[in-house]
XYZ file of C-alpha atoms in Angstrom:
363
model
C -20.048 25.665 61.843
C -17.446 24.874 63.680
C -17.438 25.745 67.577
C -14.840 25.101 70.293
C -15.476 23.407 73.713
C -13.373 24.340 77.100
C -13.800 22.473 79.996
C -12.268 21.970 82.978
C -13.626 20.018 85.343
C -13.246 18.384 89.163
C -10.508 16.557 88.550
C -8.789 19.852 87.613
C -5.852 17.276 85.717
C -6.213 19.985 82.596
C -8.127 22.101 80.396
C -9.453 19.968 77.515
C -10.055 21.783 74.353
C -12.153 20.862 71.498
C -13.168 21.782 68.093
C -16.534 20.750 66.401
C -18.070 20.976 63.329
C -22.018 20.769 63.227
C -22.687 19.237 59.310
C -26.050 18.156 58.789
C -26.981 17.763 62.301
C -23.828 15.576 63.351
C -21.922 16.963 66.010
C -18.022 15.390 64.791
C -14.800 15.974 66.883
C -11.995 17.498 64.038
C -9.372 18.123 66.784
C -8.805 18.349 70.519
C -5.966 19.250 72.949
C -5.553 19.219 76.563
C -3.361 21.950 78.246
C -1.900 20.941 81.815
C -2.771 23.094 84.671
C 0.853 24.946 85.914
C 1.298 23.446 89.770
C 0.604 26.541 91.255
C -2.632 26.604 89.524
C -4.270 23.743 90.176
C -3.020 24.527 94.126
C -4.769 27.530 94.447
C -7.666 26.027 92.791
C -7.904 23.328 94.508
C -7.866 25.787 97.770
C -10.342 28.027 96.165
C -12.992 24.863 96.597
C -12.664 25.609 100.464
C -13.575 28.800 102.246
C -10.303 30.777 103.390
C -7.930 34.027 103.258
C -8.458 37.146 100.399
C -11.451 34.648 98.374
C -12.619 37.325 95.420
C -9.025 38.949 95.053
C -7.720 35.236 95.199
C -10.614 34.251 92.373
C -9.990 37.284 90.293
C -6.536 36.590 89.279
C -6.853 32.527 89.200
C -9.453 32.934 86.472
C -7.044 35.563 84.734
C -4.397 32.991 84.471
C -7.412 30.021 83.585
C -8.131 32.411 80.825
C -4.918 33.391 79.324
C -4.346 29.382 79.502
C -7.293 28.209 77.170
C -6.531 31.364 75.122
C -2.990 30.327 74.558
C -4.225 27.020 73.881
C -7.207 28.092 71.767
C -5.130 30.529 69.632
C -1.760 27.459 68.763
C -5.089 25.155 67.874
C -6.164 27.794 65.431
C -2.805 28.100 64.010
C -1.933 24.921 64.057
C -4.935 24.080 61.620
C -4.448 27.003 59.688
C -8.189 28.498 60.780
C -8.959 31.979 61.462
C -10.975 33.642 64.514
C -14.265 34.198 62.089
C -13.725 30.660 61.297
C -15.172 29.029 64.869
C -19.024 30.375 65.501
C -18.363 30.611 69.180
C -16.551 28.992 72.078
C -18.683 27.155 74.648
C -16.575 27.762 78.100
C -17.532 25.662 81.356
C -15.304 27.640 83.135
C -13.592 26.038 86.112
C -15.564 25.221 89.372
C -15.135 26.364 92.665
C -18.154 25.748 94.553
C -21.154 24.028 93.489
C -23.970 24.595 96.569
C -27.573 24.289 94.407
C -29.607 23.243 98.058
C -28.347 27.286 98.973
C -29.302 28.522 95.466
C -25.526 29.178 93.763
C -23.319 27.681 91.995
C -19.859 29.424 91.135
C -17.874 28.470 87.642
C -14.837 30.777 87.036
C -13.144 31.818 83.516
C -14.291 35.222 82.716
C -15.549 35.364 80.089
C -15.206 38.814 78.623
C -11.114 37.877 78.734
C -11.533 35.043 76.777
C -13.888 36.865 74.096
C -10.824 39.806 74.213
C -7.954 37.369 73.729
C -9.566 34.812 70.972
C -11.549 37.257 69.077
C -14.207 34.631 69.192
C -17.497 34.773 70.935
C -17.761 32.624 74.147
C -21.026 31.805 75.846
C -20.531 30.704 79.498
C -21.893 30.227 82.662
C -24.179 27.990 81.575
C -25.047 26.069 84.726
C -26.740 29.585 86.924
C -30.086 29.345 84.485
C -31.130 25.718 85.304
C -30.110 26.677 89.371
C -32.384 30.350 89.062
C -35.539 27.571 87.894
C -34.582 24.955 90.848
C -32.288 22.952 89.515
C -29.453 21.136 90.861
C -26.887 22.652 87.382
C -25.383 19.390 87.203
C -25.236 17.223 84.751
C -26.126 19.313 81.896
C -24.412 16.707 79.796
C -26.719 14.163 79.486
C -28.856 16.182 76.784
C -25.527 15.371 75.132
C -25.877 11.991 75.698
C -29.063 11.765 74.162
C -28.550 13.402 70.930
C -26.149 10.947 70.221
C -26.572 7.851 71.703
C -30.520 7.852 72.494
C -31.728 4.214 70.845
C -34.958 3.548 69.351
C -35.091 -0.161 70.844
C -32.319 -0.242 73.674
C -31.589 0.875 77.018
C -28.609 2.660 77.365
C -26.830 4.132 80.110
C -23.621 6.585 79.844
C -21.093 7.102 83.057
C -19.386 10.286 82.780
C -16.207 9.430 86.003
C -14.387 12.451 85.576
C -13.775 13.962 89.390
C -16.407 13.176 90.596
C -18.910 10.553 88.403
C -22.841 10.996 86.744
C -25.022 8.609 84.994
C -27.508 9.247 81.802
C -29.769 7.351 81.542
C -31.487 6.712 78.229
C -34.713 4.510 77.728
C -36.947 4.634 74.504
C -39.892 6.320 74.907
C -39.541 7.851 78.207
C -37.431 11.590 78.705
C -33.793 11.819 79.931
C -32.677 11.119 83.269
C -29.420 11.342 85.013
C -27.530 12.542 88.288
C -24.631 12.606 89.666
C -23.703 9.281 91.508
C -20.895 10.092 94.117
C -16.746 10.459 93.655
C -15.764 8.945 90.653
C -11.476 9.751 90.621
C -11.935 12.861 92.970
C -10.662 10.992 95.875
C -8.840 8.039 94.263
C -6.731 10.658 92.576
C -5.818 12.634 95.678
C -4.954 9.709 98.275
C -2.195 8.724 95.323
C -1.401 11.964 95.256
C -1.321 12.605 98.713
C 0.724 9.364 99.296
C 2.621 8.633 95.583
C 3.024 12.360 94.681
C 1.023 10.579 91.464
C -1.507 13.111 89.614
C -3.441 9.415 89.023
C -4.033 5.970 89.483
C -2.797 4.660 85.758
C -5.322 2.101 85.094
C -5.742 1.828 88.541
C -3.152 -0.501 89.563
C -2.592 0.832 92.190
C -5.701 -0.157 93.297
C -6.315 -3.861 92.203
C -2.615 -4.266 94.269
C -4.534 -3.978 97.313
C -7.731 -5.550 99.342
C -11.010 -3.460 99.683
C -11.513 -3.083 103.112
C -15.617 -4.076 104.112
C -16.435 -2.269 106.885
C -14.856 1.042 105.555
C -16.558 0.412 102.213
C -20.194 0.276 104.501
C -19.105 3.782 106.352
C -18.364 5.383 102.856
C -21.523 3.874 101.659
C -23.627 5.078 104.894
C -23.092 8.638 103.795
C -27.170 10.341 103.095
C -25.516 11.098 99.208
C -26.201 7.898 98.189
C -29.510 7.190 99.853
C -30.723 10.951 97.824
C -32.789 10.425 94.791
C -32.197 12.304 91.817
C -31.976 14.645 91.045
C -28.747 15.254 92.837
C -25.323 16.647 92.487
C -22.242 17.003 94.487
C -18.689 17.747 94.871
C -15.512 18.697 96.332
C -17.750 20.458 99.350
C -18.910 16.833 100.545
C -16.146 14.638 98.783
C -13.269 15.614 99.862
C -9.541 14.533 101.704
C -11.030 15.708 105.403
C -13.825 13.278 104.589
C -11.815 10.300 103.894
C -9.686 10.780 106.724
C -13.134 11.675 109.230
C -13.681 7.959 107.955
C -10.331 6.646 108.554
C -10.022 7.524 112.106
C -12.210 4.755 113.149
C -10.200 2.288 110.864
C -6.100 3.030 111.649
C -4.880 -0.557 110.798
C -6.129 -0.134 106.621
C -3.077 0.000 104.996
C -2.354 3.060 101.910
C -3.226 0.677 99.046
C -6.307 -0.684 100.953
C -7.620 2.726 101.042
C -7.108 2.967 96.877
C -8.943 -0.621 96.629
C -11.860 0.304 99.102
C -12.466 3.707 96.963
C -12.295 2.168 93.853
C -14.942 0.139 94.660
C -17.092 3.574 96.506
C -16.630 4.334 92.539
C -17.389 1.285 91.506
C -20.237 0.122 93.802
C -22.205 3.489 93.998
C -22.305 4.024 90.607
C -23.383 0.247 89.331
C -26.163 0.324 92.209
C -27.295 3.753 90.904
C -27.716 1.889 87.543
C -29.104 -0.892 88.508
C -31.752 1.045 90.727
C -33.008 3.884 88.073
C -32.870 2.125 84.499
C -33.734 -1.780 85.400
C -33.874 -2.990 81.942
C -30.844 -1.816 81.070
C -28.516 -3.195 77.954
C -25.432 -1.525 77.316
C -23.319 0.570 79.493
C -21.040 3.405 78.024
C -17.738 4.306 79.832
C -16.618 8.518 79.513
C -14.098 10.428 81.230
C -10.718 10.108 82.085
C -12.123 7.065 84.732
C -13.319 4.911 81.255
C -9.268 4.212 81.079
C -8.595 2.775 84.487
C -9.109 -0.841 83.817
C -9.659 -1.715 87.085
C -12.954 -0.010 87.124
C -14.397 -1.004 84.094
C -13.722 -5.145 85.147
C -14.946 -3.940 88.136
C -18.484 -2.713 87.270
C -18.343 -5.385 84.630
C -18.619 -8.406 87.607
C -21.433 -5.890 89.231
C -23.675 -5.388 86.198
C -23.843 -8.561 84.521
C -26.120 -8.969 81.764
C -25.051 -5.258 80.655
C -22.481 -4.267 78.366
C -20.049 -2.007 80.142
C -18.070 -0.630 77.187
C -16.187 2.802 76.238
C -18.115 5.266 74.502
C -15.453 4.779 71.791
C -17.354 1.986 70.570
C -19.929 3.927 69.448
C -17.205 6.168 67.478
C -16.900 8.570 70.116
C -13.591 9.325 72.443
C -14.250 9.039 75.941
C -11.179 11.930 76.559
C -13.902 14.965 74.946
C -16.602 13.861 75.687
C -17.897 17.111 78.159
C -15.584 19.669 75.937
C -17.237 18.742 72.656
C -20.668 19.096 74.787
C -20.342 22.319 75.618
C -19.721 23.151 71.821
C -22.777 21.964 71.451
C -23.762 23.887 74.380
C -22.848 27.012 73.018
C -24.885 26.631 69.974
C -28.276 25.598 71.491
C -27.751 29.097 73.230
C -27.208 31.380 70.281
C -29.989 29.104 68.361
C -32.306 29.619 71.332
C -32.533 26.041 72.487
C -33.062 24.619 75.585
C -30.591 22.248 76.682
C -31.471 21.468 80.648
C -33.182 18.493 81.325
C -35.808 18.866 84.075
C -35.808 15.029 84.887
C -32.259 15.500 84.725
C -32.120 18.870 87.529
C -35.133 19.100 88.986
C -35.516 22.503 86.656
C -38.901 23.451 86.943
C -39.241 23.443 82.644
C -36.675 23.833 80.093
C -34.350 26.773 79.983
C -31.906 28.339 77.494
C -28.689 28.054 79.139
C -25.839 30.447 78.863
C -24.904 34.074 78.708
C -23.691 36.151 75.649
C -19.987 37.893 74.863
C -19.674 38.861 71.969
C -16.744 38.677 69.661
């Protein structure tokens, strides 16, 4: 069986399309493609993460653009691989998160699955998070269950650290329920800072951060944010960690250079993730990195320093490309929905029980 996973994360760095094959219980990446978001659409989606004017109409128009981009990429991928729409059992579409407020009882991912089904001729499964929120959960992260499927080991304790716009941990220990939670900012603040000062989409390999020095007082002020003291289940987003949050903290430290701010932001990501892991999986032997942050050499090295005795590797070392992990996960979530398989993990999200996630839009 072939599925397509569509993932557009909080980094807003592109729309990931993964063609995944299920054969004999194994999930294998067949092909993948990243569609760049037009600058105007990216900016509109960023602005929609905060309250603004005429939001309903703007959301409706933005999600139409998002869906046309996704459909064009999917149709092109099928053409390139000489596949028909009928060869694909379903598309699992995460959509694009514009608001995530589980404490207020809602999370909102736009992506018009009805239109995506029309434009591709393929059944679409979407809206994965809201059922978990309805059951009292955070609705995030959802990928730990997929990590469990791929990487759980009968004798070894492992953790998966996904570093996208935000970072989240999956904790896999033998004979224990899978746990996980959001750790805090991943790339979101580093990306925003380098975009502001160098007009670059991201800090390639963490080179700019590595050229600066960590400002310890600023770092401690950042780590004093109450989110970091909370225990999981917990999740976060741009509603909390954004440039306004950073600017408020920087107002007390006008002497800090832009380069040192970037170094401090990388240290914030590294320390918040390392502390979260050490506090929750004390016998961890291996940490696997996935998401765009897996390519940040400076972050990878710093995590290794903060986690002595734990082997820190890219998920590629175990055969799964870190760039496509989440898109693959939403292909799997589509399969679970169609098969009636619960795909949340209450120990991760805090939901009151296992739930089948997603809504189905037939071709």
